[in-house]
Amino acid sequence: MVATLLHEIPLEGGDVTDGVVRVGDTVRRPVSASTPAVHALLRHLEVMGFAGAPRVLGVDGLGREVLTYLPGVSGVRLESVTDEALEGLARLLRDYHDATAGFPLTLDGWEGGSNDDRAPDVLGHCDLTPDNVIFRAGRPYAMIDFDLARPTTRLFDVVTTLRHWAPIADPVDRPPLLRNLDVGARLRLFCDAYGVPPRDRRRLLELARLRFQRSYTVMRGRAAAGGNWAKMWAGGAGERIRRAAAWLDVHEDELHAHLV
Ligand SMILES: Nc1ncnc2c1ncn2[C@@H]1O[C@H](COP(=O)(O)OP(=O)(O)O)[C@@H](O)[C@H]1O
Ligand SMILES: [Mg+2]
């Protein structure tokens, strides 16, 4: 058990979990049904020498998980994500996936099933949003918040990351400076840096479409239960997914051409 110190600094970067705090060089977070599985994963990553994730230190006297605090900036603005940073993010995801090798891909202990219909080939993070990536000196070097981790496909994790970072979004839902962004070029850059094989590149946009449908339904279901998901839904999360899917339909051929 890790002693609880008195000085707690609230961390408000995320939308979902209330009560995330920093205490010295540690972070304390409420536990959930998947916490034991996440801790096993983080310990596996530590053994594999993967430096881009927090270490597990245990559970504190208040029953919260204790993780190492990773210094830097999370929630970077998309306008500041250069091509080099995007490539760095692709390599971070690739290194993470490679470091999960040997970790069991059974669904026991994880909440929810694989997000893809294909057989799982990796233990995915599944939520690599800007809030969940830590930058230092302009470079992404670590990922946090493994609450949605589960066995899935590498491609699903790639698609989710691109949804947020390319981004695969209707221009009205992007920062003004990014409305004319060449999204296809960003998809390609990311896939090249990750090393996404040709068969996966051909399926990437199809999986993006499936992901939009599923995340719409899943989020609507969670929002119905109230809490922070309901706030996100009321803030237009569902409409943004619908607009992104419609934008993808219109631009699919042009985006696909960059990938294959
Ligand atoms: N290990 C960590 N190191 C540094 N910052 C962290 C760490 N864990 C959480 N944070 C900060 O707290 C915020 C919210 O934590 P997170 O685990 O992502 O919760 P949520 O489920 O609400 O998204 C993050 O966006 C980040 O700014
Ligand atoms: Mg988060």
Short mmCIF file of C-alpha atoms and ligand atoms in Angstrom, two decimals:
data_model
loop_
_atom_site.label_atom_id
_atom_site.label_comp_id
_atom_site.label_asym_id
_atom_site.label_seq_id
_atom_site.Cartn_x
_atom_site.Cartn_y
_atom_site.Cartn_z
CA MET A 1 0.00 0.00 0.00
CA VAL A 2 1.25 3.50 -0.83
CA ALA A 3 0.88 6.23 1.78
CA THR A 4 -1.51 9.08 0.94
CA LEU A 5 0.12 12.48 1.22
CA LEU A 6 -1.88 15.57 1.99
CA HIS A 7 -1.19 17.86 -0.92
CA GLU A 8 -3.48 16.93 -3.81
CA ILE A 9 -3.59 18.89 -7.07
CA PRO A 10 -6.69 18.21 -9.24
CA LEU A 11 -5.86 17.15 -12.84
CA GLU A 12 -8.65 18.25 -15.11
CA GLY A 13 -7.36 17.36 -18.57
CA GLY A 14 -9.82 14.53 -19.14
CA ASP A 15 -13.57 14.64 -19.61
CA VAL A 16 -14.47 11.36 -18.06
CA THR A 17 -12.96 10.49 -14.69
CA ASP A 18 -13.70 12.71 -11.70
CA GLY A 19 -11.20 12.81 -8.90
CA VAL A 20 -7.90 12.41 -10.81
CA VAL A 21 -5.26 14.17 -8.71
CA ARG A 22 -1.52 14.65 -8.60
CA VAL A 23 0.28 13.96 -5.35
CA GLY A 24 4.00 14.68 -5.59
CA ASP A 25 5.39 12.52 -8.41
CA THR A 26 2.30 10.32 -8.46
CA VAL A 27 -1.21 10.39 -9.91
CA ARG A 28 -4.21 8.95 -8.03
CA ARG A 29 -7.25 7.78 -9.96
CA PRO A 30 -10.45 5.99 -8.96
CA VAL A 31 -10.36 2.27 -9.77
CA SER A 32 -12.79 0.46 -12.08
CA ALA A 33 -13.58 -3.12 -13.04
CA SER A 34 -10.74 -3.13 -15.57
CA THR A 35 -8.07 -1.72 -13.20
CA PRO A 36 -6.48 -5.15 -12.44
CA ALA A 37 -6.18 -5.84 -16.18
CA VAL A 38 -4.72 -2.36 -16.81
CA HIS A 39 -2.17 -2.84 -14.03
CA ALA A 40 -1.11 -6.18 -15.47
CA LEU A 41 -0.68 -4.46 -18.84
CA LEU A 42 1.34 -1.56 -17.39
CA ARG A 43 3.58 -4.02 -15.55
CA HIS A 44 4.08 -5.96 -18.78
CA LEU A 45 5.09 -2.73 -20.55
CA GLU A 46 7.56 -1.99 -17.75
CA VAL A 47 9.15 -5.43 -18.10
CA MET A 48 9.37 -4.89 -21.85
CA GLY A 49 11.21 -1.62 -21.26
CA PHE A 50 8.52 0.56 -22.85
CA ALA A 51 9.05 4.05 -21.39
CA GLY A 52 5.95 5.71 -22.86
CA ALA A 53 3.40 4.77 -20.17
CA PRO A 54 3.04 5.37 -16.44
CA ARG A 55 4.32 2.78 -13.98
CA VAL A 56 1.96 1.20 -11.45
CA LEU A 57 2.91 1.90 -7.84
CA GLY A 58 -0.12 0.23 -6.23
CA VAL A 59 -3.33 1.32 -4.52
CA ASP A 60 -3.47 4.02 -1.81
CA GLY A 61 -5.28 4.11 1.52
CA LEU A 62 -8.35 5.59 -0.19
CA GLY A 63 -8.53 2.71 -2.66
CA ARG A 64 -7.27 4.77 -5.59
CA GLU A 65 -4.72 3.48 -8.10
CA VAL A 66 -1.30 5.08 -7.80
CA LEU A 67 0.65 5.70 -11.03
CA THR A 68 3.81 7.66 -11.77
CA TYR A 69 3.23 11.26 -12.85
CA LEU A 70 4.67 11.87 -16.33
CA PRO A 71 5.95 15.43 -16.72
CA GLY A 72 5.05 17.48 -19.77
CA VAL A 73 2.00 18.82 -21.55
CA SER A 74 -1.19 16.92 -22.33
CA GLY A 75 -4.11 18.16 -24.39
CA VAL A 76 -1.95 19.92 -26.99
CA ARG A 77 -3.81 22.03 -29.51
CA LEU A 78 -4.11 20.36 -32.91
CA GLU A 79 -2.73 23.47 -34.64
CA SER A 80 0.58 22.81 -32.94
CA VAL A 81 0.86 19.20 -34.07
CA THR A 82 3.49 19.36 -36.80
CA ASP A 83 4.10 16.58 -39.30
CA GLU A 84 7.13 15.58 -37.20
CA ALA A 85 4.95 15.34 -34.08
CA LEU A 86 2.40 13.25 -35.98
CA GLU A 87 5.17 10.90 -37.10
CA GLY A 88 6.42 10.74 -33.52
CA LEU A 89 2.94 9.80 -32.37
CA ALA A 90 2.77 7.02 -34.98
CA ARG A 91 6.10 5.64 -33.76
CA LEU A 92 4.95 5.86 -30.14
CA LEU A 93 1.82 3.85 -30.99
CA ARG A 94 3.90 1.35 -32.93
CA ASP A 95 6.39 0.94 -30.08
CA TYR A 96 3.53 0.52 -27.63
CA HIS A 97 1.87 -2.15 -29.78
CA ASP A 98 5.14 -3.99 -30.22
CA ALA A 99 5.76 -3.85 -26.45
CA THR A 100 2.39 -5.51 -25.76
CA ALA A 101 3.62 -8.63 -27.59
CA GLY A 102 3.18 -11.67 -25.36
CA PHE A 103 0.37 -10.08 -23.33
CA PRO A 104 -2.74 -12.34 -23.45
CA LEU A 105 -5.40 -11.30 -25.95
CA THR A 106 -8.33 -12.86 -24.10
CA LEU A 107 -11.20 -10.53 -23.28
CA ASP A 108 -11.36 -11.55 -19.58
CA GLY A 109 -10.96 -8.60 -17.27
CA TRP A 110 -11.51 -5.95 -19.95
CA GLU A 111 -14.71 -3.96 -20.23
CA GLY A 112 -16.45 -4.39 -23.58
CA GLY A 113 -15.41 -6.51 -26.55
CA SER A 114 -12.95 -5.87 -29.37
CA ASN A 115 -13.95 -2.84 -31.36
CA ASP A 116 -13.17 -4.51 -34.67
CA ASP A 117 -14.80 -7.60 -36.22
CA ARG A 118 -11.42 -9.08 -37.08
CA ALA A 119 -9.64 -11.30 -34.56
CA PRO A 120 -7.64 -9.20 -32.06
CA ASP A 121 -3.95 -8.94 -32.91
CA VAL A 122 -2.92 -6.47 -30.21
CA LEU A 123 -3.79 -5.10 -26.78
CA GLY A 124 -4.99 -1.68 -27.97
CA HIS A 125 -5.05 1.60 -26.05
CA CYS A 126 -8.23 2.54 -27.96
CA ASP A 127 -8.41 6.16 -26.74
CA LEU A 128 -5.31 8.00 -27.95
CA THR A 129 -6.83 11.50 -27.86
CA PRO A 130 -4.77 14.69 -27.40
CA ASP A 131 -5.76 14.66 -23.69
CA ASN A 132 -4.22 11.22 -23.31
CA VAL A 133 -0.82 11.93 -24.86
CA ILE A 134 2.02 13.72 -23.06
CA PHE A 135 4.38 15.97 -24.99
CA ARG A 136 7.81 17.16 -23.93
CA ALA A 137 9.88 19.62 -25.99
CA GLY A 138 7.22 19.48 -28.72
CA ARG A 139 7.38 15.69 -29.01
CA PRO A 140 4.82 13.10 -27.96
CA TYR A 141 6.60 10.68 -25.65
CA ALA A 142 3.98 8.96 -23.48
CA MET A 143 0.37 7.80 -23.33
CA ILE A 144 -1.89 7.76 -20.28
CA ASP A 145 -5.47 6.75 -19.41
CA PHE A 146 -5.79 3.06 -20.32
CA ASP A 147 -9.49 2.97 -19.28
CA LEU A 148 -10.62 1.87 -22.75
CA ALA A 149 -7.72 -0.53 -23.42
CA ARG A 150 -8.68 -4.01 -24.61
CA PRO A 151 -7.74 -6.63 -27.17
CA THR A 152 -8.48 -5.28 -30.65
CA THR A 153 -6.65 -4.84 -33.92
CA ARG A 154 -3.66 -2.63 -34.55
CA LEU A 155 -5.67 -1.03 -37.33
CA PHE A 156 -8.47 -0.07 -34.95
CA ASP A 157 -5.99 1.76 -32.73
CA VAL A 158 -4.49 3.47 -35.79
CA VAL A 159 -7.95 4.56 -36.98
CA THR A 160 -8.92 5.91 -33.55
CA THR A 161 -5.69 7.87 -33.32
CA LEU A 162 -6.17 9.30 -36.81
CA ARG A 163 -9.77 10.25 -36.02
CA HIS A 164 -8.42 12.60 -33.36
CA TRP A 165 -5.08 13.68 -34.79
CA ALA A 166 -5.28 13.78 -38.60
CA PRO A 167 -8.09 14.65 -37.80
CA ILE A 168 -10.85 12.69 -39.57
CA ALA A 169 -13.44 15.37 -38.86
CA ASP A 170 -15.72 17.71 -40.73
CA PRO A 171 -13.89 21.04 -41.32
CA VAL A 172 -16.49 22.87 -39.17
CA ASP A 173 -15.38 20.74 -36.22
CA ARG A 174 -11.67 21.49 -36.71
CA PRO A 175 -9.79 24.50 -35.39
CA PRO A 176 -10.17 27.37 -37.95
CA LEU A 177 -6.53 27.16 -39.04
CA LEU A 178 -7.00 23.51 -40.00
CA ARG A 179 -10.13 23.81 -42.13
CA ASN A 180 -8.15 23.42 -45.37
CA LEU A 181 -5.79 20.77 -44.04
CA ASP A 182 -4.74 18.01 -46.45
CA VAL A 183 -6.07 15.19 -44.27
CA GLY A 184 -5.16 12.51 -46.83
CA ALA A 185 -1.50 13.54 -46.65
CA ARG A 186 -1.62 13.33 -42.85
CA LEU A 187 -3.16 9.84 -42.97
CA ARG A 188 -0.38 8.73 -45.24
CA LEU A 189 2.36 10.30 -43.17
CA PHE A 190 1.07 8.55 -40.05
CA CYS A 191 0.70 5.18 -41.80
CA ASP A 192 4.21 5.44 -43.24
CA ALA A 193 5.73 6.27 -39.84
CA TYR A 194 3.80 3.45 -38.13
CA GLY A 195 4.50 0.99 -40.93
CA VAL A 196 0.85 0.12 -41.65
CA PRO A 197 0.92 -2.72 -44.22
CA PRO A 198 -0.91 -2.37 -47.57
CA ARG A 199 -3.77 -4.75 -46.66
CA ASP A 200 -4.60 -2.62 -43.62
CA ARG A 201 -4.32 0.64 -45.55
CA ARG A 202 -6.95 -0.65 -47.95
CA ARG A 203 -9.33 -1.34 -45.05
CA LEU A 204 -8.56 1.78 -43.02
CA LEU A 205 -11.42 4.04 -44.13
CA GLU A 206 -13.91 1.20 -44.09
CA LEU A 207 -12.97 0.59 -40.46
CA ALA A 208 -13.19 4.33 -39.75
CA ARG A 209 -16.80 4.26 -40.98
CA LEU A 210 -17.62 1.23 -38.81
CA ARG A 211 -15.97 2.95 -35.85
CA PHE A 212 -18.11 6.07 -36.31
CA GLN A 213 -21.29 3.97 -36.30
CA ARG A 214 -20.24 2.06 -33.21
CA SER A 215 -18.94 4.95 -31.20
CA TYR A 216 -22.15 6.86 -31.90
CA THR A 217 -24.24 4.02 -30.51
CA VAL A 218 -21.95 3.30 -27.57
CA MET A 219 -21.69 6.96 -26.54
CA ARG A 220 -25.44 7.47 -26.82
CA GLY A 221 -25.94 4.46 -24.55
CA ARG A 222 -23.45 5.75 -21.99
CA ALA A 223 -24.95 9.25 -22.16
CA ALA A 224 -28.37 7.81 -21.30
CA ALA A 225 -26.92 6.72 -17.96
CA GLY A 226 -26.07 10.36 -17.11
CA GLY A 227 -22.82 11.72 -15.68
CA ASN A 228 -19.93 13.05 -17.75
CA TRP A 229 -20.92 11.08 -20.86
CA ALA A 230 -24.31 12.85 -20.80
CA LYS A 231 -22.51 16.21 -20.62
CA MET A 232 -20.36 15.30 -23.64
CA TRP A 233 -23.43 14.20 -25.55
CA ALA A 234 -25.29 17.41 -24.67
CA GLY A 235 -22.19 19.27 -25.89
CA GLY A 236 -22.69 17.87 -29.41
CA ALA A 237 -20.44 14.79 -29.39
CA GLY A 238 -23.00 12.74 -31.32
CA GLU A 239 -23.50 15.42 -33.96
CA ARG A 240 -19.75 15.71 -34.46
CA ILE A 241 -19.52 11.97 -35.10
CA ARG A 242 -22.37 12.16 -37.62
CA ARG A 243 -20.75 15.10 -39.42
CA ALA A 244 -17.37 13.32 -39.49
CA ALA A 245 -18.98 10.21 -40.99
CA ALA A 246 -20.76 12.29 -43.65
CA TRP A 247 -17.54 14.15 -44.48
CA LEU A 248 -15.72 10.82 -44.79
CA ASP A 249 -18.37 9.50 -47.19
CA VAL A 250 -17.94 12.51 -49.49
CA HIS A 251 -14.13 12.45 -49.43
CA GLU A 252 -13.47 8.74 -49.16
CA ASP A 253 -12.08 8.17 -52.67
CA GLU A 254 -9.72 11.10 -52.46
CA LEU A 255 -8.47 10.03 -48.99
CA HIS A 256 -8.16 6.42 -50.10
CA ALA A 257 -5.94 7.46 -52.99
CA HIS A 258 -3.39 8.80 -50.50
CA LEU A 259 -3.30 5.50 -48.66
CA VAL A 260 -2.87 2.98 -51.44
N1 LIG B 1 0.29 9.58 -15.24
C1 LIG B 1 0.01 10.86 -15.55
N2 LIG B 1 1.01 11.73 -15.74
C2 LIG B 1 0.75 13.02 -16.04
N3 LIG B 1 -0.49 13.54 -16.16
C3 LIG B 1 -1.53 12.72 -15.99
C4 LIG B 1 -1.35 11.34 -15.67
N4 LIG B 1 -2.57 10.76 -15.55
C5 LIG B 1 -3.47 11.75 -15.77
N5 LIG B 1 -2.86 12.92 -16.04
C6 LIG B 1 -3.52 14.23 -16.32
O1 LIG B 1 -4.86 14.18 -15.86
C7 LIG B 1 -5.78 14.28 -16.94
C8 LIG B 1 -6.97 13.36 -16.72
O2 LIG B 1 -6.52 12.03 -16.47
P1 LIG B 1 -7.05 10.79 -17.31
O3 LIG B 1 -6.38 9.61 -16.72
O4 LIG B 1 -6.85 10.99 -18.76
O5 LIG B 1 -8.61 10.78 -16.95
P2 LIG B 1 -9.94 10.84 -17.85
O6 LIG B 1 -10.51 9.48 -17.73
O7 LIG B 1 -10.79 11.88 -17.19
O8 LIG B 1 -9.62 11.22 -19.24
C9 LIG B 1 -4.97 13.94 -18.19
O9 LIG B 1 -5.50 14.50 -19.37
C10 LIG B 1 -3.60 14.51 -17.82
O10 LIG B 1 -3.57 15.90 -18.02
MG MG B 2 -8.08 10.96 -20.42
#
